[in-house]
Coordinates of C-alpha atoms and ligand atoms in Angstrom, one line a residue:
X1 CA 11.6 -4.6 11.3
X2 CA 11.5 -8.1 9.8
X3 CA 8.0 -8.9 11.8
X4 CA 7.1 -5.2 10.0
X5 CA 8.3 -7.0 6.6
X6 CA 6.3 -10.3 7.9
X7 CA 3.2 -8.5 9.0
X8 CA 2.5 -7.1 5.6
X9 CA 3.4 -10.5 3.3
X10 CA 0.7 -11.8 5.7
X11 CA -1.9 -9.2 5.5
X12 CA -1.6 -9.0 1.7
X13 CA -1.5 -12.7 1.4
X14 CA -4.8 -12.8 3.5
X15 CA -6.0 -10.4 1.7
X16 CA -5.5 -11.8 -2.3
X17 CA -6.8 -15.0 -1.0
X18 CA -9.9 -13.4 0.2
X19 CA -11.0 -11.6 -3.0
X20 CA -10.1 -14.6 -5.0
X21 CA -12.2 -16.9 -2.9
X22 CA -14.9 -14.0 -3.1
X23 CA -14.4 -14.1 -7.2
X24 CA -14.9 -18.1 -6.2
X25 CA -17.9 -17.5 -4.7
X26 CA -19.4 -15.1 -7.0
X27 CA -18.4 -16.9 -10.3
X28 CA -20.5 -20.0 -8.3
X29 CA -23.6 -18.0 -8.5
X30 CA -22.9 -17.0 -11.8
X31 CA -22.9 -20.0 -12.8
X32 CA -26.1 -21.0 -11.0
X33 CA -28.0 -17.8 -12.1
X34 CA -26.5 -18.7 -16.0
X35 CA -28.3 -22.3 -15.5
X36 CA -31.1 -20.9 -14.5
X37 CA -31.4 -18.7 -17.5
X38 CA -30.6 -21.2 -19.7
X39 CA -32.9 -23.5 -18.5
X40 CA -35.9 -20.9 -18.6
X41 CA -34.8 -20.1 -22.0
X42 CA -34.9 -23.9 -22.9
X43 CA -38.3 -23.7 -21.5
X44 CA -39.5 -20.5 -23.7
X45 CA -37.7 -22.9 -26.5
X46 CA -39.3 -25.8 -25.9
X47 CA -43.1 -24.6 -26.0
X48 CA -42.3 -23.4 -29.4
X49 CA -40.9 -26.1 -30.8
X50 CA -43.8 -27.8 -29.6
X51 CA -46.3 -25.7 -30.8
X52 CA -44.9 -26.0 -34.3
X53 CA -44.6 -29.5 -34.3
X54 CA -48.2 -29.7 -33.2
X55 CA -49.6 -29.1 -37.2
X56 CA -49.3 -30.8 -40.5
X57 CA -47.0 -28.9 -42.3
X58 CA -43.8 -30.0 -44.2
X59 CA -41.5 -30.6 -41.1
X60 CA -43.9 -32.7 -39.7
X61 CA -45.0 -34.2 -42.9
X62 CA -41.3 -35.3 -43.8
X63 CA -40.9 -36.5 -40.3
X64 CA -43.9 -38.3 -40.7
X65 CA -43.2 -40.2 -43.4
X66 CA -39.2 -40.7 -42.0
X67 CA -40.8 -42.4 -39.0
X68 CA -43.7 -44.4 -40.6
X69 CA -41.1 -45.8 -43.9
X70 CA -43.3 -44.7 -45.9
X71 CA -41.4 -43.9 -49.0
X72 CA -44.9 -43.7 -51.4
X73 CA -45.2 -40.3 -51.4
X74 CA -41.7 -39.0 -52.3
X75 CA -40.3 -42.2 -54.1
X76 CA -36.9 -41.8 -52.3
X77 CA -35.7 -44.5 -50.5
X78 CA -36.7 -44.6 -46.8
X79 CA -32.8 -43.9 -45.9
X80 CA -32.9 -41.0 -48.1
X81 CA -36.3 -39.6 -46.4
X82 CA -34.8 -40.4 -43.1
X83 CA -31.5 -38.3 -44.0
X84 CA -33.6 -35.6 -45.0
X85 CA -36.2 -35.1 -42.0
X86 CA -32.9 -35.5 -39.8
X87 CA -31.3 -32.4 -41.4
X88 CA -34.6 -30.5 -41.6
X89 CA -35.7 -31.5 -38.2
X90 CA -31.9 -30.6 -36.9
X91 CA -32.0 -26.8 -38.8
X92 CA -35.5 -26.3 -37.5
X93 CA -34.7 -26.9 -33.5
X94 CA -31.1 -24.4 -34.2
X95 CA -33.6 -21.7 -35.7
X96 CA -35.8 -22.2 -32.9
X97 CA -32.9 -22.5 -30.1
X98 CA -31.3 -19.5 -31.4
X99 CA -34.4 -17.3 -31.6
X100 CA -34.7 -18.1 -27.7
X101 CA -30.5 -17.1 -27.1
X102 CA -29.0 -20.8 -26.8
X103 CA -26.3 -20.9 -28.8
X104 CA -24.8 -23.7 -27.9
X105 CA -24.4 -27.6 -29.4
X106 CA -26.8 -29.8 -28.8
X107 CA -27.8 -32.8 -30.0
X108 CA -31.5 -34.9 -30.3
X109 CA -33.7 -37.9 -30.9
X110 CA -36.6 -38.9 -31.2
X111 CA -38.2 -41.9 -29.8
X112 CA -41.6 -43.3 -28.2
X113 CA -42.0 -45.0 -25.0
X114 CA -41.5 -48.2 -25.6
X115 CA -37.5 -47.2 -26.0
X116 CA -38.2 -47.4 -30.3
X117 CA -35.7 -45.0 -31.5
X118 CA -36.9 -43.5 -34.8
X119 CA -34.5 -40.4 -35.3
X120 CA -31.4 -38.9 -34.4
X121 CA -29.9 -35.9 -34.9
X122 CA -26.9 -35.6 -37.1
X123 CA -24.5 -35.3 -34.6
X124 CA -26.1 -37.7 -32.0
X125 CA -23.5 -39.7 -29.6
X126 CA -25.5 -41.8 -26.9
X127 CA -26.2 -39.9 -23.7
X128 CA -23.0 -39.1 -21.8
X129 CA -22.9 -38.5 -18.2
X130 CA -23.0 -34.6 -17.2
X131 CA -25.7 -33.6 -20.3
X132 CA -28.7 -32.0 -19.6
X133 CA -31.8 -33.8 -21.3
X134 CA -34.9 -32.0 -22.5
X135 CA -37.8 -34.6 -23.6
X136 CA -40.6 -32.8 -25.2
X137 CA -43.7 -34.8 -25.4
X138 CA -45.4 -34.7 -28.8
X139 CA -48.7 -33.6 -29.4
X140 CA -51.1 -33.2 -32.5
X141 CA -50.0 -34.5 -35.9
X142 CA -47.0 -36.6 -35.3
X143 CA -48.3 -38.8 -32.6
X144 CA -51.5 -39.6 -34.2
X145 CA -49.4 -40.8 -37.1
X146 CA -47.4 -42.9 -35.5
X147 CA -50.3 -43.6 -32.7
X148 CA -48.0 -43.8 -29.9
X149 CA -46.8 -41.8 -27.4
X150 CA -43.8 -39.8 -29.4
X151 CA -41.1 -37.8 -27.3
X152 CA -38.5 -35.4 -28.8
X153 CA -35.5 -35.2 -26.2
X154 CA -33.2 -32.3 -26.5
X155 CA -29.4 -33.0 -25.1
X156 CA -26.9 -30.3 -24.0
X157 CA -23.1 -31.6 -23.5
X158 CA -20.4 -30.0 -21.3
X159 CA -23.1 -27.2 -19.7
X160 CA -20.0 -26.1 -17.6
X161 CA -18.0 -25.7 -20.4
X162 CA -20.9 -23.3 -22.2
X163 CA -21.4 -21.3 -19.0
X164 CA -17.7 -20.8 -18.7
X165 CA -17.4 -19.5 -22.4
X166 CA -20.2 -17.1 -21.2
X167 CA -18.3 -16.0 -17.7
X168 CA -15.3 -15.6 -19.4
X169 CA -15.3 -12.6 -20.2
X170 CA -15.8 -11.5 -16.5
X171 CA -13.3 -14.3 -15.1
X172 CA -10.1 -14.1 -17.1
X173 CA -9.7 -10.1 -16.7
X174 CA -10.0 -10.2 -13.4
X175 CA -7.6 -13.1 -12.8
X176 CA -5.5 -10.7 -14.7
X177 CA -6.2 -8.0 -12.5
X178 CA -5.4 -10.2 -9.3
X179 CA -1.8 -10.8 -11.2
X180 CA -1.4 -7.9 -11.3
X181 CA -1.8 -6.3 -8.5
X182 CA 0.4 -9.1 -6.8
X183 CA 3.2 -8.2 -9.3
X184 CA 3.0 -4.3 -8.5
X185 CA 2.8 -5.2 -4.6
X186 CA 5.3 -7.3 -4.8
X187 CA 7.9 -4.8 -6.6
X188 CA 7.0 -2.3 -4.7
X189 CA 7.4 -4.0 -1.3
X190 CA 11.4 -5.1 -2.9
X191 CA 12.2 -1.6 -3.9
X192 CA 10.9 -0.4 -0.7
X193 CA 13.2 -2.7 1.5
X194 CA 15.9 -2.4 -1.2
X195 CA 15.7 1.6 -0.6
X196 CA 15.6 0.8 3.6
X197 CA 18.7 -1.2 3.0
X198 CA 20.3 1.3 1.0
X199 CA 19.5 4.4 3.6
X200 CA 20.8 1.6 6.6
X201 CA 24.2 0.6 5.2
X202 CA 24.4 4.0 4.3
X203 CA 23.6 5.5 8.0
X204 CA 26.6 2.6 8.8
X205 CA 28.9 3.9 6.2
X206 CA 28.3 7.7 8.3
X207 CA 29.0 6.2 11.6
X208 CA 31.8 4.3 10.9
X209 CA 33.7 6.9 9.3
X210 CA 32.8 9.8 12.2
X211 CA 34.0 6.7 14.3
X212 CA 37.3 6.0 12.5
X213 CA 37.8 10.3 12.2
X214 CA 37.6 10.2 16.1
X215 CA 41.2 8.5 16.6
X216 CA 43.1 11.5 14.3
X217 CA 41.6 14.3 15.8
X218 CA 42.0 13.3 19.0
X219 CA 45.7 12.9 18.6
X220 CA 45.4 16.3 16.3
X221 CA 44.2 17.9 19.3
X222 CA 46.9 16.3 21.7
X223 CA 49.4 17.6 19.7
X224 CA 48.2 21.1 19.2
X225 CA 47.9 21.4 23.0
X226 CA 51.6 20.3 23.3
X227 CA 52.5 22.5 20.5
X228 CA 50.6 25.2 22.1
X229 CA 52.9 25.0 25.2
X230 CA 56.0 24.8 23.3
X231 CA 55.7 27.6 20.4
X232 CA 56.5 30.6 20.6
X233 CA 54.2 33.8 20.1
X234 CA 54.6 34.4 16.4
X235 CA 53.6 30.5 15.9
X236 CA 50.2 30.7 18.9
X237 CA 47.8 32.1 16.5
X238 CA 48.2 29.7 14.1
X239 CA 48.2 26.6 16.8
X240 CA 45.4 28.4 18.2
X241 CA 43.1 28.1 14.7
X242 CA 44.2 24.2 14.6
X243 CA 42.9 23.9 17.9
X244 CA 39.5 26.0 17.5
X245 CA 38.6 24.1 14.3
X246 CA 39.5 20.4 15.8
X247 CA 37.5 21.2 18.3
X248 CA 34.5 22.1 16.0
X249 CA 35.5 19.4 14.4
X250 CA 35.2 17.1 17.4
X251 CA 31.9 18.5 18.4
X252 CA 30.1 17.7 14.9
X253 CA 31.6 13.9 15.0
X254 CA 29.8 13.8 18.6
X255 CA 26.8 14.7 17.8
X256 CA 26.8 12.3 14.5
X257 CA 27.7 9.5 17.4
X258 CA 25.1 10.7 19.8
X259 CA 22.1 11.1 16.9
X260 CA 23.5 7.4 15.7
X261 CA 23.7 5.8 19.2
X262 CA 20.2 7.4 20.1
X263 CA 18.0 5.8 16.8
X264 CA 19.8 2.6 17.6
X265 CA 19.0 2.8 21.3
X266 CA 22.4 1.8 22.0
X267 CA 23.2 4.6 24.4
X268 CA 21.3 3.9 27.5
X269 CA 19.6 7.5 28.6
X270 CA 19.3 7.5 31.8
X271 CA 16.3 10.1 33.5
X272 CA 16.3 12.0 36.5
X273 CA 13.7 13.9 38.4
X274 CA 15.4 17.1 38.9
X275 CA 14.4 20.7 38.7
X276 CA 15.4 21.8 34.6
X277 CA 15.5 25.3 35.4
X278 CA 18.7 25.8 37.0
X279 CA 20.3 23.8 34.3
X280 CA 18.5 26.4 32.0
X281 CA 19.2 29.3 34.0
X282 CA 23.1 28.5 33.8
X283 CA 22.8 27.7 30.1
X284 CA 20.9 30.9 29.4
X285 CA 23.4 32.9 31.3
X286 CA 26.3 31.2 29.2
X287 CA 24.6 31.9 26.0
X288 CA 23.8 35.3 27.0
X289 CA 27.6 36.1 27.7
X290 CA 28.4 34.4 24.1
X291 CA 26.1 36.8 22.6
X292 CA 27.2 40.2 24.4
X293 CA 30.6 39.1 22.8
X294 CA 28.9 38.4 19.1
X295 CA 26.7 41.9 19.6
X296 CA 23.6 39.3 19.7
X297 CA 20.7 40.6 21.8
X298 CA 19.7 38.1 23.7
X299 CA 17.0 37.9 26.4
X300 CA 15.5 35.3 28.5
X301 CA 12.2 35.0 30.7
X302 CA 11.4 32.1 33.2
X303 CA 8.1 31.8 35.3
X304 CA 8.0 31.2 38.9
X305 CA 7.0 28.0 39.0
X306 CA 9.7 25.0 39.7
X307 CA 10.4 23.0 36.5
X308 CA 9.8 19.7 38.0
X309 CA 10.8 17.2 35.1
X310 CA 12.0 13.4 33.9
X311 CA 15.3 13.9 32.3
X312 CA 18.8 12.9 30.9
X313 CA 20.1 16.9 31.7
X314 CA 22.9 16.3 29.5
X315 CA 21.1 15.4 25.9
X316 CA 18.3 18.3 27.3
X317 CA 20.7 20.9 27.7
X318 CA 22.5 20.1 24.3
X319 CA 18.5 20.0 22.7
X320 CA 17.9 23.5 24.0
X321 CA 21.3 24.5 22.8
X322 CA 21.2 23.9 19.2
X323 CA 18.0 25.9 19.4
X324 CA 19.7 29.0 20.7
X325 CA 22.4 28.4 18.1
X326 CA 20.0 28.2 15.3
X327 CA 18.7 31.3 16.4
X328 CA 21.6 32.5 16.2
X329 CA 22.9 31.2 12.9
X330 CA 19.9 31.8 10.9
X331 CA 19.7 35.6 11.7
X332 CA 19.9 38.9 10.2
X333 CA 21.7 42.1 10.8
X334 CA 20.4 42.9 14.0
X335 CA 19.9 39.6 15.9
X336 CA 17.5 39.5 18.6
X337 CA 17.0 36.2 20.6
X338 CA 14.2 35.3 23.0
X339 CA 14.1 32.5 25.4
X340 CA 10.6 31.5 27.1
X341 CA 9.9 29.2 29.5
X342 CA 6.8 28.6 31.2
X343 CA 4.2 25.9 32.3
X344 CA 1.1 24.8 30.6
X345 CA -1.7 22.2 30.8
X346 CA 0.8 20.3 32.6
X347 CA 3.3 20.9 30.2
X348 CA 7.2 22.8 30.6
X349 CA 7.4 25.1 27.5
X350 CA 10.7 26.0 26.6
X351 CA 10.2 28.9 23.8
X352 CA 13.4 29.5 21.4
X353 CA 12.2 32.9 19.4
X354 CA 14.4 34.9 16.6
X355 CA 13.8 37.9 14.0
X356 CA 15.9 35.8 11.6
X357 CA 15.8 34.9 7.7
X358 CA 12.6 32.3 8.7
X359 CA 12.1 29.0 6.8
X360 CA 9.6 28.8 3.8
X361 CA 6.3 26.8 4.6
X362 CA 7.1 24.1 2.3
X363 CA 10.0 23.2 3.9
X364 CA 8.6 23.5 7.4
X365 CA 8.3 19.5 8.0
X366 CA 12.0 18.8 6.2
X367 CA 13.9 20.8 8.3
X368 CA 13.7 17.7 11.3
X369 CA 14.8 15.8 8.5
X370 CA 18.5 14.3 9.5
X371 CA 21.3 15.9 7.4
X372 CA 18.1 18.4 5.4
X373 CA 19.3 22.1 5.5
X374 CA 17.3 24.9 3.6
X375 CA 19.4 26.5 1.1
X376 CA 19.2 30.3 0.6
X377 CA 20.1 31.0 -2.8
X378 CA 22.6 28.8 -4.6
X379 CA 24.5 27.7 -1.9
X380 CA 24.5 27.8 2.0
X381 CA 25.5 30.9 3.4
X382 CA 26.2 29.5 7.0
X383 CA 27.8 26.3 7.9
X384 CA 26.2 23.3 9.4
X385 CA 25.5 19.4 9.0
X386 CA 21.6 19.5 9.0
X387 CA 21.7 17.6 12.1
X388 CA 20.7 19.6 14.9
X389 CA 17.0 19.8 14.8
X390 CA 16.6 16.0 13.9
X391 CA 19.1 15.4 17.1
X392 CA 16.6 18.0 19.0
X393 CA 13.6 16.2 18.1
X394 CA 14.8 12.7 18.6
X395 CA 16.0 13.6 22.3
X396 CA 12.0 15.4 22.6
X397 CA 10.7 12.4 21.6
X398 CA 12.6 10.2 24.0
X399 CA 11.0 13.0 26.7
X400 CA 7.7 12.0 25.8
X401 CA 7.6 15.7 24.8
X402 CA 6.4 17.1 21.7
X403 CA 8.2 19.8 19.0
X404 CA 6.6 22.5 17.2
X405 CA 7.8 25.3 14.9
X406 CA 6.4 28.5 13.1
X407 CA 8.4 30.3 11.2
X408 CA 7.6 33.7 8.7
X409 CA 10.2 34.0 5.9
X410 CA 12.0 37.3 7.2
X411 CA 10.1 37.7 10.5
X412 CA 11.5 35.4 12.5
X413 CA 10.6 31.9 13.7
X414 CA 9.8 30.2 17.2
X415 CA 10.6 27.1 18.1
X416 CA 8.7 25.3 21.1
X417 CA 9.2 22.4 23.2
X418 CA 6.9 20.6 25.5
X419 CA 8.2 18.3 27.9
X420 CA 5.8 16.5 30.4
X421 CA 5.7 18.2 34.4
X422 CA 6.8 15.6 37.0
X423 CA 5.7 16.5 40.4
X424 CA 8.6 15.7 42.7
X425 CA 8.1 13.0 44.6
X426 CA 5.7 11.3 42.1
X427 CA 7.1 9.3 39.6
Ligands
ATP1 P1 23.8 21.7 12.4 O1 22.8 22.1 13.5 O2 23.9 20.2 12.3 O3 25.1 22.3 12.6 P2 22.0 23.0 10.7 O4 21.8 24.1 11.6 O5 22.0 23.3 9.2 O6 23.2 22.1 11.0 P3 19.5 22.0 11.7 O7 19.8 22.6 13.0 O8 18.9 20.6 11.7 O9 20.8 21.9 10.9 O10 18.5 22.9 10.9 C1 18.1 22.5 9.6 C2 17.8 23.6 8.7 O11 16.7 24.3 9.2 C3 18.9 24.7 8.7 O12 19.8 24.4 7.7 C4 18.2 26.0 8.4 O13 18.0 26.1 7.1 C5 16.8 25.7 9.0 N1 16.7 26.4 10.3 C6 16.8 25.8 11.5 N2 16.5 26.7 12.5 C7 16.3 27.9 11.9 C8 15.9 29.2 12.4 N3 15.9 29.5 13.7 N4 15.7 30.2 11.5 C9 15.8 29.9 10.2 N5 16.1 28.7 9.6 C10 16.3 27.7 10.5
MG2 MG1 21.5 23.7 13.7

């Protein structure tokens, strides 16, 4: 059970790592289509701003006279002209940034190729590592001004941390997500093997108290026998019910033992080959004796064949059993009982047919359930632990046999076995 408990930590462990190293991978070319976008935005950006500063007009005309310190024109000082074309130049590139979708900070300057740096934008640090650069040569009005070669370079800082800011909204929810679905698996994988420890100690508690009631009726039933012999006859019928219901008694803590000792593998079964139908034929003739007394009608058919079979007889015998008493239990006022056997694709059937009370559809799978019993009404008219059909099935299953059941609510229903044909001498 723990490599159970193992296997699925590892699976699911695999399997969160996987989808986030796929969110990884696809957040990586996110990020590589974003910079592409961003740079062909740039690019749409970049021809406009050049195209604009290609004229005369009063950008280019401040900037102009900002880069030439000519301060004739606007009698300003040339650090006030300079001021000024920075700000205008700086509100003109956001405009034109922002009409292309960048919204992010940037900074600029201006300079010509011989390294002369005439302006800078307001917010201008000198270049930093991991910055994208921009340089826009000049045409047109600016560098004839100056008569040099005149570049305007646009900087980007922290790309990363601009792509992020636009993948965010994609990244953090399903980080979330991821958490969450780790939290739910993980409380649902402790309440499961809470509940699994829960239904084992309490399977325990059961045994060990069938065990500990096996000491007092034993000695129960020792000392009815000795009463028996010793009373007289007023007092026998009375010794006689102690005895009759510590022996039901006994027979209910066996098979608790028995179902226990089967799911924990600790009684060793051990198979014979043997021919199953004179172990049926006796049990059908006791059972048919049983029923004569209770006014059951009761009936049996067997086909010619030998019933050539692995088997532990004993646990067999006791499977078929609780069948017949089923049957028996669950029936109406005229009980009629039908026992089958026959062979089939290589199969023994052994057919357990009754016109009793039936068991509604829905509760068709339950009924193998261990200690499940159908109630009729508001409470159970006939007495029983719930036990024998999932004591049945468990021994079918240790056959390598298979269980079926159909049942009509006041018809009757049939109950049917299939155990595996051995031929004798071939194992
Ligand atoms: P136990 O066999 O331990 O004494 P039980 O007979 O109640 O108790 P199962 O033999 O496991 O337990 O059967 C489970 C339930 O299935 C029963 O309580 C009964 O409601 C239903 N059942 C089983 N066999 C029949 C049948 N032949 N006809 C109608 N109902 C049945
Ligand atoms: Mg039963």
């Amino acid at each position: 059970m723990l490599n159970f408990k193992k296997g699925y930590i590892v699976v699911f462990t695999i399997s969160v790592l996987g989808l986030a190293f796929i969110q990884y991978q696809y957040l990586k070319i996110g990020l590589n289509l974003a910079k592409v976008q961003f740079n062909s935005k740039v690019g749409q950006a970049v021809q406009t701003i050049k195209q604009d500063l290609e004229t005369n007009n009063e950008l280019t005309f401040l900037v102009a006279q900002a880069i030439t310190k000519n301060d004739a024109y606007f009698k300003l000082s040339v650090d006030s002209i300079q001021d000024a074309s920075r700000y205008f130049l700086n509100d003109f590139l956001v405009d034109r940034l922002l009409q292309n979708g960048i919204k992010s900070d940037f900074s600029y300057r201006l300079y010509t190729n011989d390294s002369l740096l005439y302006l800078t934008s307001p917010n201008y640090i000198a270049s930093q590592e991991e910055q994208l650069n921009f340089p826009i040569v000049l045409s047109g009005y600016l560098p004839k001004e100056l008569n040099k070669r005149l570049i305007l370079e646009l900087q980007f800082e922290d790309l990363n941390k601009y792509f992020f800011s636009q993948l965010n909204g994609l990244t953090i929810p399903s980080l979330i997500f991821i958490i969450a679905i780790i939290l739910v698996v993980f409380w649902v994988l402790r309440s499961f093997y809470w509940q699994r420890n829960v239904i084992t100690t309490t399977n325990q508690f059961i045994n060990n108290l069938t065990h500990e009631l096996k000491t007092p009726v034993f000695s129960i039933g020792l000392a009815t026998k000795l009463l028996e012999e010793k009373s007289d006859d007023s007092l026998k019928p009375f010794v006689s019910i102690i005895r009759e219901q510590n022996d039901k008694l006994k027979v209910q803590i066996e098979k608790v033992l028995d179902l226990a000792g089967l799911e924990h593998g600790k009684s060793v079964i051990k198979f014979q080959l043997i021919n199953f139908k004179s172990n049926l034929l006796a049990l059908a003739q006791s059972f048919l004796k049983l029923s004569e007394l209770e006014g059951v009608k009761f009936d049996f058919n067997f086909s010619d064949e030998d019933y050539f079979i692995l088997c532990e007889p004993n646990h067999l015998e006791n499977a078929v059993s609780n069948l017949l008493e089923n049957a028996k239990k669950y029936s109406k006022n005229s009980p009629e009982i039908l026992l089958n056997t026959f062979i089939s694709h290589n199969f023994l059937h052994i057919e357990v047919k009754d016109n009793g009370v039936g068991i509604p559809e829905k509760e068709l799978k339950n009924v193998f359930k261990k200690f499940h019993r159908v109630g009729s009404g508001d409470l159970h008219t006939v007495k029983g632990y719930g036990l024998g059909l999932s004591y049945v099935k468990e021994i079918v299953r240790l056959h390598n046999g298979k269980i079926s059941l159909e049942s009509k609510m006041n018809e009757g229903t049939t109950v049917t076995i299939k155990l595996p044909i051995k031929l004798k001498g071939y194992e």
